[in-house]
Short mmCIF file of C-alpha atoms in Angstrom, two decimals:
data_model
loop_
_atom_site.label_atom_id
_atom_site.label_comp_id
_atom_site.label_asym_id
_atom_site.label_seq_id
_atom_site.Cartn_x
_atom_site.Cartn_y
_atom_site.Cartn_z
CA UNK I 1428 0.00 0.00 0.00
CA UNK I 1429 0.79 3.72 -0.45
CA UNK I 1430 1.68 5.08 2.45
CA UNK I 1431 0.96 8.66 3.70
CA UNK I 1432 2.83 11.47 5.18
CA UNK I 1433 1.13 12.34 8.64
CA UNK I 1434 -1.34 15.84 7.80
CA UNK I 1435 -2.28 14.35 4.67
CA UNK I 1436 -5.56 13.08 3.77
CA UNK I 1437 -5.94 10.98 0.94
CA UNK I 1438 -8.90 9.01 -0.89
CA UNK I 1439 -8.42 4.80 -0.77
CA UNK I 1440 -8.92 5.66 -4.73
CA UNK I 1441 -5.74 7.37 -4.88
CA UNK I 1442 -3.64 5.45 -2.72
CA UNK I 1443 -5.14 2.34 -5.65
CA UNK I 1444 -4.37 4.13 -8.60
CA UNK I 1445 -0.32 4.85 -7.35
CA UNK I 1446 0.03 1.53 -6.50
CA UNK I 1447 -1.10 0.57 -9.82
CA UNK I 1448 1.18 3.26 -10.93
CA UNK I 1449 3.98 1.93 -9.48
CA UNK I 1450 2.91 -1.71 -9.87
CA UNK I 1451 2.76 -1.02 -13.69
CA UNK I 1452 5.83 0.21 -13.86
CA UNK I 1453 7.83 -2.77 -12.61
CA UNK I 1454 5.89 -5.45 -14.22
CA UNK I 1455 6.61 -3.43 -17.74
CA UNK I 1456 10.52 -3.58 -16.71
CA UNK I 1457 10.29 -7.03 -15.10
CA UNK I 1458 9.01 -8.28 -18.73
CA UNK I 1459 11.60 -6.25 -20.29
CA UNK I 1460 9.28 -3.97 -22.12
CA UNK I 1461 11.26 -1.04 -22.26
CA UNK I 1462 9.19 0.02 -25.47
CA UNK I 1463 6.62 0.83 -23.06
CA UNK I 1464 8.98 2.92 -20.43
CA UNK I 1465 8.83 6.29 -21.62
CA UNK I 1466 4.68 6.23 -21.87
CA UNK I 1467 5.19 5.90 -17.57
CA UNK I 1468 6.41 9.70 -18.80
CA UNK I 1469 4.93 13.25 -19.45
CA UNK I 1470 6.06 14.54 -22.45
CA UNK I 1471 8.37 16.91 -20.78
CA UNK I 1472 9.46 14.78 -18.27
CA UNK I 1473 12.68 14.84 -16.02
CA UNK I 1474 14.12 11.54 -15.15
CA UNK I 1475 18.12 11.27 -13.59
CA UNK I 1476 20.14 8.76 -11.67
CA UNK I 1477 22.33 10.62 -9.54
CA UNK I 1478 24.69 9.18 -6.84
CA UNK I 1479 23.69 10.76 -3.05
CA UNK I 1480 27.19 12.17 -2.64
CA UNK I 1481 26.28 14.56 -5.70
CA UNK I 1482 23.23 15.10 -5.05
CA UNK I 1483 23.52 15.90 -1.42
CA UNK I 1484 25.58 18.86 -2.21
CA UNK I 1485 22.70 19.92 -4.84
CA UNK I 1486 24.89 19.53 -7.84
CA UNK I 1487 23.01 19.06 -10.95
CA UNK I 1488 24.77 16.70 -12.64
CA UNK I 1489 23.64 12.54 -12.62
CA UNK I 1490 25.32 9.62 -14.38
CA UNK I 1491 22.25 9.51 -16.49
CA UNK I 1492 19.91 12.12 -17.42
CA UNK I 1493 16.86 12.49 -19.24
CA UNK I 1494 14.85 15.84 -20.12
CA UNK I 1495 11.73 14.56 -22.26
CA UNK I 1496 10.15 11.18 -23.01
CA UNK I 1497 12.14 11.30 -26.57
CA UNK I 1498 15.28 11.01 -24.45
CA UNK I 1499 13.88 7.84 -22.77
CA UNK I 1500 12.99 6.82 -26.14
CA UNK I 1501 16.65 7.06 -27.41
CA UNK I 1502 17.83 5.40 -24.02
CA UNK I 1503 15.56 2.51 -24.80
CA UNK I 1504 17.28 2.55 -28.30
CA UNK I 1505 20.31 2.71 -27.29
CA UNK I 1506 19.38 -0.45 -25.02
CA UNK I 1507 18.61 -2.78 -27.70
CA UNK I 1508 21.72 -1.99 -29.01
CA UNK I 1509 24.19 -2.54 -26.64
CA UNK I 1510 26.14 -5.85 -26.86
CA UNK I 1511 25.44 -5.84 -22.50
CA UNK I 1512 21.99 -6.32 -22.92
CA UNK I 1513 21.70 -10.06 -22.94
CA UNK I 1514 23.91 -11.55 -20.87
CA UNK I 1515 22.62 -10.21 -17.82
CA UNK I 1516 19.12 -9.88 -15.72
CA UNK I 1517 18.35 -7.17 -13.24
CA UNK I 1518 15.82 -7.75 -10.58
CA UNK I 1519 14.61 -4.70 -8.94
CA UNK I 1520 13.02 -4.31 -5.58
CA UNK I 1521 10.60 -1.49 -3.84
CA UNK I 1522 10.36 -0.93 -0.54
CA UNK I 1523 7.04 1.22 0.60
CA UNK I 1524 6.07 3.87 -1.12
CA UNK I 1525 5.42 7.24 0.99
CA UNK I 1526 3.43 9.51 -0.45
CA UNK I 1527 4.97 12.75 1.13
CA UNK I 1528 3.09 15.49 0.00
CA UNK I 1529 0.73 17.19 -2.52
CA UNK I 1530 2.01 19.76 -4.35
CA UNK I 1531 0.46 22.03 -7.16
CA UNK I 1532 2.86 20.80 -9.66
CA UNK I 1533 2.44 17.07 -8.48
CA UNK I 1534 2.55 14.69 -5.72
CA UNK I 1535 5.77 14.62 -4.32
CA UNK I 1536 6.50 10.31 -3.82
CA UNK I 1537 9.53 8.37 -2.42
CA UNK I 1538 10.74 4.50 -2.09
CA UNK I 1539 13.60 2.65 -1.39
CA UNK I 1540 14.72 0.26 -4.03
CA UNK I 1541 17.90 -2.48 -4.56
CA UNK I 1542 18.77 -3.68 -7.83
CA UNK I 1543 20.24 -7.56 -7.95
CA UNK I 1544 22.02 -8.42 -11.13
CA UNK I 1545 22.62 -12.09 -12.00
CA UNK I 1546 25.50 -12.73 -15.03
CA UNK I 1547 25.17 -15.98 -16.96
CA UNK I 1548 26.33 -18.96 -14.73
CA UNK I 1549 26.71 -16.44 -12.09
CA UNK I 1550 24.89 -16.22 -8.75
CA UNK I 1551 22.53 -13.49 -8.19
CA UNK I 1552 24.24 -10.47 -6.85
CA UNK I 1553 23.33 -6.83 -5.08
CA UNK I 1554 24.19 -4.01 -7.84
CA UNK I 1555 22.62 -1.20 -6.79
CA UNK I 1556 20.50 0.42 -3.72
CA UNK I 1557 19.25 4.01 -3.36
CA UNK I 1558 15.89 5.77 -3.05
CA UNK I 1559 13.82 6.87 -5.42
CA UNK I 1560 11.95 10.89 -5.43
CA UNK I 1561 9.33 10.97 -7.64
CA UNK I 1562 6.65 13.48 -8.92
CA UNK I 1563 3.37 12.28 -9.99
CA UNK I 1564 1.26 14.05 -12.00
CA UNK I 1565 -2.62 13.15 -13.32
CA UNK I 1566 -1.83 13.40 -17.29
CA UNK I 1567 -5.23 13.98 -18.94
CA UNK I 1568 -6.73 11.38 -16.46
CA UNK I 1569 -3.50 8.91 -16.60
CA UNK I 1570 -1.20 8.86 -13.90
CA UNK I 1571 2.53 9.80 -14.78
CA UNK I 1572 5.80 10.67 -13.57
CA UNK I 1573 6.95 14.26 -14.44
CA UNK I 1574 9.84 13.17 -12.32
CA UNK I 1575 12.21 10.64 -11.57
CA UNK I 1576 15.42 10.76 -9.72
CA UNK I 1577 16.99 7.84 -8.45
CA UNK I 1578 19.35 8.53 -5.98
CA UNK I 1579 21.93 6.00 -5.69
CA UNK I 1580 23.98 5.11 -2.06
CA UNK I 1581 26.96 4.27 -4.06
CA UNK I 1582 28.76 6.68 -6.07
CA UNK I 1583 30.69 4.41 -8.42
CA UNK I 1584 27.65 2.74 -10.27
CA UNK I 1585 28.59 -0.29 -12.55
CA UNK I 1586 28.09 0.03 -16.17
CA UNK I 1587 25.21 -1.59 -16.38
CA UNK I 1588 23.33 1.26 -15.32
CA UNK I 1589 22.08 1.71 -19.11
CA UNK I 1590 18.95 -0.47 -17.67
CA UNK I 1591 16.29 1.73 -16.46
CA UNK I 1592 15.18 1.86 -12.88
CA UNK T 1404 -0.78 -3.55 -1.27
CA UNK T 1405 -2.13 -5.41 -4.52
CA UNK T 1406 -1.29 -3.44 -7.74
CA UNK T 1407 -3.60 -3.99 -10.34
CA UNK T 1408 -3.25 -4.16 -14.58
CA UNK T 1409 -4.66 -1.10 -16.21
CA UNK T 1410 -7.88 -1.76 -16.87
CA UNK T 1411 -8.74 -4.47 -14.38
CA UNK T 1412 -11.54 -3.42 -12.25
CA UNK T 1413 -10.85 -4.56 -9.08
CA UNK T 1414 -12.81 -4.19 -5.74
CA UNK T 1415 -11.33 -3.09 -2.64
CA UNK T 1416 -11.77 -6.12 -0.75
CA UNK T 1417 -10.37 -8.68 -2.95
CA UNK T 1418 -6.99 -6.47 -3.00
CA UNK T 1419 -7.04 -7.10 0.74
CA UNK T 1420 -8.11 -10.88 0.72
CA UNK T 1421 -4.78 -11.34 -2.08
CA UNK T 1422 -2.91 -9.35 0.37
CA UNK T 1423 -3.51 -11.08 2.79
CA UNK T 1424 -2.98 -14.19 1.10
CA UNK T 1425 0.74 -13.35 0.26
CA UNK T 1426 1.06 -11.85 3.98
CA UNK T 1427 0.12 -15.63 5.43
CA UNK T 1428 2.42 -17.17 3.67
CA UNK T 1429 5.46 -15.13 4.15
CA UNK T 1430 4.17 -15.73 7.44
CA UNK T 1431 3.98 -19.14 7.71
CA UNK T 1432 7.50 -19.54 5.26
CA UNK T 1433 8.97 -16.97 8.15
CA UNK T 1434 7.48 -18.91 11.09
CA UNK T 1435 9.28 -22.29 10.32
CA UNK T 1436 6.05 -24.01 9.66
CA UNK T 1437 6.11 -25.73 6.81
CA UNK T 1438 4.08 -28.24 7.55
CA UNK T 1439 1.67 -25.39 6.83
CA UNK T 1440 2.93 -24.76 3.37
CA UNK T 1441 1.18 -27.09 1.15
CA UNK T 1442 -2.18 -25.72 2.43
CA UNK T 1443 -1.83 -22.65 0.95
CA UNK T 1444 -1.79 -24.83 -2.41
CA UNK T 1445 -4.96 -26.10 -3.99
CA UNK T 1446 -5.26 -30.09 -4.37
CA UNK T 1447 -4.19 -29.85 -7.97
CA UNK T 1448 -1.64 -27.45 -7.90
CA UNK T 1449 1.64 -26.88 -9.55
CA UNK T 1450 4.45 -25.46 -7.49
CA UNK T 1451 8.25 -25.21 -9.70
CA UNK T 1452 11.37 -23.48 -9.55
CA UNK T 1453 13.01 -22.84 -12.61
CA UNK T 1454 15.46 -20.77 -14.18
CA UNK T 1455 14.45 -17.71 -16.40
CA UNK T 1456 16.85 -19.53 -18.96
CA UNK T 1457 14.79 -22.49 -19.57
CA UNK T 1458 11.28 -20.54 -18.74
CA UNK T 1459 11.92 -18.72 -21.37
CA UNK T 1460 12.79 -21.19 -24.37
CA UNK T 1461 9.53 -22.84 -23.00
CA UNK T 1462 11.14 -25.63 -21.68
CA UNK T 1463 9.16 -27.41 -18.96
CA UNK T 1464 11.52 -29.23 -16.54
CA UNK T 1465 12.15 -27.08 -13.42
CA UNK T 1466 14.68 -27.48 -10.73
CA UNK T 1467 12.03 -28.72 -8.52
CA UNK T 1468 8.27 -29.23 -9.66
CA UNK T 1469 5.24 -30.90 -7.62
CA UNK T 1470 2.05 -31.11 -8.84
CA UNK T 1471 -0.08 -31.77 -6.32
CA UNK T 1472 -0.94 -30.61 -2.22
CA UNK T 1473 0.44 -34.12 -1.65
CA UNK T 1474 3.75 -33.32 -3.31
CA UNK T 1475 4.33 -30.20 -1.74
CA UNK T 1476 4.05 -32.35 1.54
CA UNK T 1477 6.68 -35.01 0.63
CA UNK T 1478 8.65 -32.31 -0.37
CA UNK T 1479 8.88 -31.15 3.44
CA UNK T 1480 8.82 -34.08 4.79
CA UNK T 1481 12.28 -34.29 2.65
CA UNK T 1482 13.12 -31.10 4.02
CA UNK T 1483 13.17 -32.27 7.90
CA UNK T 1484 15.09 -34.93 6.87
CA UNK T 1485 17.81 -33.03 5.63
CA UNK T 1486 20.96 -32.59 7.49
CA UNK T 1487 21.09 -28.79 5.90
CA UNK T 1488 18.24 -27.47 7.82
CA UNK T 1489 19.75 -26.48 10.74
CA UNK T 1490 22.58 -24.16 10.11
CA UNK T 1491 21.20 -21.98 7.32
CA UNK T 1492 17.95 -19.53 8.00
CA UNK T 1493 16.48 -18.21 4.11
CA UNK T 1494 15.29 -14.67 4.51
CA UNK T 1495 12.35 -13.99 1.40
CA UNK T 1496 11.64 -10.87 0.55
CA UNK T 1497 8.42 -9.80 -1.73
CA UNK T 1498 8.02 -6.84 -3.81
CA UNK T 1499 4.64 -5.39 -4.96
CA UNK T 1500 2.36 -7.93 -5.93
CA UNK T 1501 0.54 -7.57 -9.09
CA UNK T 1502 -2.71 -8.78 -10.35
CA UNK T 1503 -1.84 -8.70 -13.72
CA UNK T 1504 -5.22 -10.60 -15.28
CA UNK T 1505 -8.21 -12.23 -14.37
CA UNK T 1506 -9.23 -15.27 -16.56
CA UNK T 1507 -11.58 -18.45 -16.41
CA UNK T 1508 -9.09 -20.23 -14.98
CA UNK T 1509 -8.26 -17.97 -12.37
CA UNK T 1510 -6.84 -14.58 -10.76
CA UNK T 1511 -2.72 -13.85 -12.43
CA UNK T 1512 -0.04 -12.50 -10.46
CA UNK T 1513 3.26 -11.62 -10.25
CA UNK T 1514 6.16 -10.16 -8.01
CA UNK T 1515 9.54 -9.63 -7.81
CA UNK T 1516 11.40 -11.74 -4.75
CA UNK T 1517 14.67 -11.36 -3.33
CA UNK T 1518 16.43 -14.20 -0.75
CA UNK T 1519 19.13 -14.14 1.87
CA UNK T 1520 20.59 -16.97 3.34
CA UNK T 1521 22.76 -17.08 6.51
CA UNK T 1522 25.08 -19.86 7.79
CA UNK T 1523 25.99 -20.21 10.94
CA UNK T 1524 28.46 -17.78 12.28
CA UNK T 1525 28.56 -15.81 8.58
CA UNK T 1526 26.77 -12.51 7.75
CA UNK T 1527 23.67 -12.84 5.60
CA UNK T 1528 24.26 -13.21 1.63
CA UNK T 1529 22.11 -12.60 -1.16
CA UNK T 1530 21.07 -16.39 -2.52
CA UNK T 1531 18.55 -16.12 -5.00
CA UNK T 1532 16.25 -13.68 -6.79
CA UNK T 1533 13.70 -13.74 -9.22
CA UNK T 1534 9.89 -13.36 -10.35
CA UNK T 1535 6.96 -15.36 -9.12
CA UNK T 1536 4.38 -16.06 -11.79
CA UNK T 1537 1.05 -17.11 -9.63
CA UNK T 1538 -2.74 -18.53 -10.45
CA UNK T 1539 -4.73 -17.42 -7.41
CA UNK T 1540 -8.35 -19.57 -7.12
CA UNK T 1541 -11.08 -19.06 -4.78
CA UNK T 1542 -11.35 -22.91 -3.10
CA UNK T 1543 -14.28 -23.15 -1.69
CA UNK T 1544 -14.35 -19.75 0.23
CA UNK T 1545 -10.46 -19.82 0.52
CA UNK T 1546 -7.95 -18.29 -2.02
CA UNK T 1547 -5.59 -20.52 -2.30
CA UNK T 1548 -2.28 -20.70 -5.31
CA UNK T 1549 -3.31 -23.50 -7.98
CA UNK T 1550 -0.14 -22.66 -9.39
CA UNK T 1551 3.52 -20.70 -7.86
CA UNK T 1552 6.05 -20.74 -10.91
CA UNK T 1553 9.40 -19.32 -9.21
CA UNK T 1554 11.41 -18.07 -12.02
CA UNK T 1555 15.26 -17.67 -11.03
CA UNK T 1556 16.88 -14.94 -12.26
CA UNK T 1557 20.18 -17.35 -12.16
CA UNK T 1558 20.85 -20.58 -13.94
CA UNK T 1559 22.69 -21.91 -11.04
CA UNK T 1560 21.25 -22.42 -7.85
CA UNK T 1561 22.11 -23.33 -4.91
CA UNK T 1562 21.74 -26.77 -2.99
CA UNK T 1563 19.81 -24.89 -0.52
CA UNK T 1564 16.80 -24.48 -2.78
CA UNK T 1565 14.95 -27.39 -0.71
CA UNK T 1566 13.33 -24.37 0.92
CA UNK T 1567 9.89 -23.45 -0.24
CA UNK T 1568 9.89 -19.83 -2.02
CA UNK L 1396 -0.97 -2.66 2.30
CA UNK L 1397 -0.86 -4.54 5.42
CA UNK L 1398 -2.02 -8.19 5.75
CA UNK L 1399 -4.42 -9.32 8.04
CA UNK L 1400 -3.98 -12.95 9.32
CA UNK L 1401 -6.61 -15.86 8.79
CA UNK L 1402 -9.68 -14.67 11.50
CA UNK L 1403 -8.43 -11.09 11.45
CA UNK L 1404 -11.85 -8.34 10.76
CA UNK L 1405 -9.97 -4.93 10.43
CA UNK L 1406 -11.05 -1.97 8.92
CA UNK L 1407 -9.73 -0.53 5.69
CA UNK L 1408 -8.89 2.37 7.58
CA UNK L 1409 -6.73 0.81 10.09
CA UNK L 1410 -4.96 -0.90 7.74
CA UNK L 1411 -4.25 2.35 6.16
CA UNK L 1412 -2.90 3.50 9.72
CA UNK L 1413 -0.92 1.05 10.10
CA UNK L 1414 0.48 1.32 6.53
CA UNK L 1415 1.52 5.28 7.23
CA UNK L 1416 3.26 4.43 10.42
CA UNK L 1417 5.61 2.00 8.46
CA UNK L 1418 6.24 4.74 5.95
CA UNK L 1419 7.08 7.38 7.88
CA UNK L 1420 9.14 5.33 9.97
CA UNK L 1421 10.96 4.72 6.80
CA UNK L 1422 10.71 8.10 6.11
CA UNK L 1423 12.37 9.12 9.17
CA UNK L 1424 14.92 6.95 9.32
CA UNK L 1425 15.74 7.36 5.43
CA UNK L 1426 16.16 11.18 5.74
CA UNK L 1427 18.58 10.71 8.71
CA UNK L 1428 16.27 12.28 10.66
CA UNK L 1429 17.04 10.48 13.53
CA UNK L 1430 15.78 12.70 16.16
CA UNK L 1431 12.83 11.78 15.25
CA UNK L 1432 13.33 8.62 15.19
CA UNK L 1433 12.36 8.22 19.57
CA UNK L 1434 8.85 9.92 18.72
CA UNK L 1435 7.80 6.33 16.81
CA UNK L 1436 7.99 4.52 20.17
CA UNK L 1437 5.99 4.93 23.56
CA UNK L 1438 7.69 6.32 26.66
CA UNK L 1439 8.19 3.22 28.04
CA UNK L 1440 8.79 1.43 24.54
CA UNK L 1441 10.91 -1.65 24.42
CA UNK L 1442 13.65 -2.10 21.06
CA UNK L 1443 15.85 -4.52 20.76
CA UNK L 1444 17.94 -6.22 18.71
CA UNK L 1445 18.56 -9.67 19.12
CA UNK L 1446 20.57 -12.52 17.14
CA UNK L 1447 17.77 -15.60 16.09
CA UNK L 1448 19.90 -17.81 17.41
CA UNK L 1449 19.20 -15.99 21.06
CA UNK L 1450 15.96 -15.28 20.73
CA UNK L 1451 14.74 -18.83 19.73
CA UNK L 1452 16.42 -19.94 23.32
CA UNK L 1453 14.54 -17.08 24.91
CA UNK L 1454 17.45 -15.71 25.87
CA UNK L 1455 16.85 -12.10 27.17
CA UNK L 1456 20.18 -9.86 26.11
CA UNK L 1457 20.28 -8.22 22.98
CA UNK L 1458 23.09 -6.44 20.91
CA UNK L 1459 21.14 -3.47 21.71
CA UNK L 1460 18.42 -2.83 24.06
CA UNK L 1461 16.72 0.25 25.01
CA UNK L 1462 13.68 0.40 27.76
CA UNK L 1463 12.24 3.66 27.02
CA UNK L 1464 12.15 6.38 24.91
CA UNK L 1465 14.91 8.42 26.72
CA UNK L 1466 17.11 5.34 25.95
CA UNK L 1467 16.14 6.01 22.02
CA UNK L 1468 17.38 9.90 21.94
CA UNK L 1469 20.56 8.69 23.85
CA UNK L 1470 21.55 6.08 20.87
CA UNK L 1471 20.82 8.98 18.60
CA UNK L 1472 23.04 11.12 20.16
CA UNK L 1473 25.77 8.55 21.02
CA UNK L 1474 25.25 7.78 16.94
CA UNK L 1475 25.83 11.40 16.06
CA UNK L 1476 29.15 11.30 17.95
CA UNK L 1477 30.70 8.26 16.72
CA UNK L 1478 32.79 8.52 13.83
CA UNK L 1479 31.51 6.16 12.00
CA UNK L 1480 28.79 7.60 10.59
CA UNK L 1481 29.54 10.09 7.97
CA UNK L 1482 31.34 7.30 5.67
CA UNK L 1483 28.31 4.72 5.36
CA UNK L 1484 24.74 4.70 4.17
CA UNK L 1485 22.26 2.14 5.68
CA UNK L 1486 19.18 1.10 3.05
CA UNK L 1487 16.80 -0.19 4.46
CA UNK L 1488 13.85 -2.33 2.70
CA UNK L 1489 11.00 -4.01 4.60
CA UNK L 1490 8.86 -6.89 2.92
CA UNK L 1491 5.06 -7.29 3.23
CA UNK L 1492 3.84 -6.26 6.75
CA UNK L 1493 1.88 -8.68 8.99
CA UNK L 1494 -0.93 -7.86 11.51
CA UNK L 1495 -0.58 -10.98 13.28
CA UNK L 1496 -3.19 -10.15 16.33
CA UNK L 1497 -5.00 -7.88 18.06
CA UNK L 1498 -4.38 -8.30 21.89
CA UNK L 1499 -5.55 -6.01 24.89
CA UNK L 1500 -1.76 -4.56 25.18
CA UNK L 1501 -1.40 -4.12 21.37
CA UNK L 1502 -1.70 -4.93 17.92
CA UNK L 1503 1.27 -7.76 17.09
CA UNK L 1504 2.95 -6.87 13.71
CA UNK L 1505 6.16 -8.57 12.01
CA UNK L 1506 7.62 -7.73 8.28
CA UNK L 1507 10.87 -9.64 7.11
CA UNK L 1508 13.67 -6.76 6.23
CA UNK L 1509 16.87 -6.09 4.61
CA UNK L 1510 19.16 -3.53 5.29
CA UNK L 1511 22.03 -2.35 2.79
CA UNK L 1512 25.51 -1.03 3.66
CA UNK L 1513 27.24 1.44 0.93
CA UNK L 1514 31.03 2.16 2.45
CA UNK L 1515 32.30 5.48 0.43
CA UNK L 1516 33.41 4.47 -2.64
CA UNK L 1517 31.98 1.48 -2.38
CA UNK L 1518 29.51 -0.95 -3.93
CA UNK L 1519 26.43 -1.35 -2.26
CA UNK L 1520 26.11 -4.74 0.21
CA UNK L 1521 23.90 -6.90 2.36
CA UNK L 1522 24.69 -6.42 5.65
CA UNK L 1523 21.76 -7.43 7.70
CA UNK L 1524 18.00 -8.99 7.35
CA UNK L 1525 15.81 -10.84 9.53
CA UNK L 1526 12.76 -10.14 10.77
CA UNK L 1527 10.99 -7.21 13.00
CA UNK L 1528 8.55 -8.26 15.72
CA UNK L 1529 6.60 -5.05 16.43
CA UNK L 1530 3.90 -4.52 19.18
CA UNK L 1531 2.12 -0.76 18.03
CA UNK L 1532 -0.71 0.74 20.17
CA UNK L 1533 -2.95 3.58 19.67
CA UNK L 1534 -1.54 6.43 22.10
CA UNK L 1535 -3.69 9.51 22.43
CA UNK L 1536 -4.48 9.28 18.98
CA UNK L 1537 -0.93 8.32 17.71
CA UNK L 1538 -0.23 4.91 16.52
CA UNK L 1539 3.15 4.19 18.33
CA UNK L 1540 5.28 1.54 18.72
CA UNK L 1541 5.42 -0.08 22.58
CA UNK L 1542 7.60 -2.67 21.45
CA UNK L 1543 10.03 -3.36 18.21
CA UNK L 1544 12.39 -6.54 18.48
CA UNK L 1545 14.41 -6.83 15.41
CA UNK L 1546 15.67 -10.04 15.05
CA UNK L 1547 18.40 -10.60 12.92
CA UNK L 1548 19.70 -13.70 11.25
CA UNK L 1549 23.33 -13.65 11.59
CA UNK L 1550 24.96 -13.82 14.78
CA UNK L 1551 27.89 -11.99 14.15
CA UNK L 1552 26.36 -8.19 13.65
CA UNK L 1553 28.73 -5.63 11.92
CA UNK L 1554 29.81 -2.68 13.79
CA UNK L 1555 27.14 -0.31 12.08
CA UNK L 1556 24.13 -1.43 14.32
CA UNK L 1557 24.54 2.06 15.82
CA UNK L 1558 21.94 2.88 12.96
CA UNK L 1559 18.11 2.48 14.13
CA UNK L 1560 16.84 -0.37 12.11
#
């Protein structure tokens, strides 16, 4: 379930549709249909993975930035190209999603996650853990994220960070 | 709580009943008692482990398959046989559970697991992760899984697997 | 969304309750914000963590034990005073959340966990999970928690248990 921040007072329905938000969202990676990523998108979407260290001290710059759903687009192309795709799976996790506050340019979301990344005839192993920040928006009666940044604990992030999170 | 498949309409309550479902038997997994395990199954079910490798070229031998309640029982009975149940304790771990479809045959869902095993006197270690595909029936009053497919995210697993996921 | 245990008849709205405290717990604890970490727990709150191995005897010492809330702020300020703590950042993820029963001192919750260590320029690592044994009561209109055992599966706990889990 959604959780939400204390003060806030929010509708069963709404707590529903984020989950199914959210729920969507994996399931879409998990059956690696990245085709389908950028539609999670608005159009003029902000989506960055950005080590804490960085973005602690508010600098602007993440390993991997995107500015529009076009960019995702071109990630997602990029992908399918890139002789790293197949050899490897990446399992991601969610913790509980808070639901911190309602803003009026969106509501302002956050979860922990931890990526696991299993190489062929290799055991499973932990890649990746951060938190993600999100900001959801209702797109013309869809829900969507205008924003994405996925803050990463570690600072040196592995290569195969071209897979989206 | 239960994410649901654009689309789906879902009522409140039977996202709490599949909740709930999943809840008891992390419970029950958690709880040692797996003596309890095969009744979350329905007479005619079918439990398997496999790897995504050979899920995904169709191929139907698991690492471990039952296909029936009774099964699932001989498999524990195995279990408290074994001289590797003592020194190891698995640790599962479920993501957001989603009802992905609802057909004739029964309610579809998946999620995202994660497990850590710890031997005796070592700190806890990442052992398996992967995606369970699951057919959720109403039995008589009870939901109960007619069918668990746990698909490994790595071809190799280990011995340790006699542990119901 | 919380689970309810076989028997259970809880209100969608408690279940909700119980959903928030979890996620602002989270919340708390994932902002660093651990002052506010003691305001979770009753005065006279009992946390603990404990090995399995010594809880399954019943054994009654911990690796860390506090009896009230005054105890809490103290690790809190004893953990803003070690050196240890700028270097490392402790993810936490907690699994599906069990309300187990409903007893005249408390509502009896337990949720399996992970936590994640990331040294500085480091990857990301398991470095604890077991399983949290929470007793939360309804005080003056605050769900609190009156009792939070976290039992972990390894014996051998690293050094950073200073963090709240």
């Amino acid at each position: 379930m959604i959780a939400v921040a204390p003060g806030l007072d929010v509708a069963p329905e709404l707590r529903a549709r984020l989950a199914d938000l959210f729920g969507a969202y994996d399931e879409a990676l998990e059956q690696g249909d990245f085709e389908c990523w950028p539609e999670f998108f608005t159009e003029n979407c902000f989506y960055q993975i950005i080590p804490r260290e960085t973005y602690a001290l508010g600098l602007p710059l993440g390993l991997l930035q995107a500015e529009s759903r076009g960019m995702l687009a071109d990630r997602v192309a990029a992908l399918r190209k890139t002789t790293l795709y197949a050899p490897r799976i990446v399992r991601r996790l969610v913790g509980s999603i808070v639901l911190r506050a309602i803003e009026p340019d969106g509501m302002r979301l956050s979860a922990s996650f931890a990526a696991f990344q299993t190489m062929l005839n290799e055991p499973s192993q932990v890649f990746l853990c951060g938190r993600l920040y999100d900001r959801v928006v209702d797109d013309d009666g869809t829900l969507r994220f205008a924003e994405r940044i996925c803050v990463t604990d570690a600072t040196l992030v592995p290569i195969s960070l071209v897979f989206p999170i």
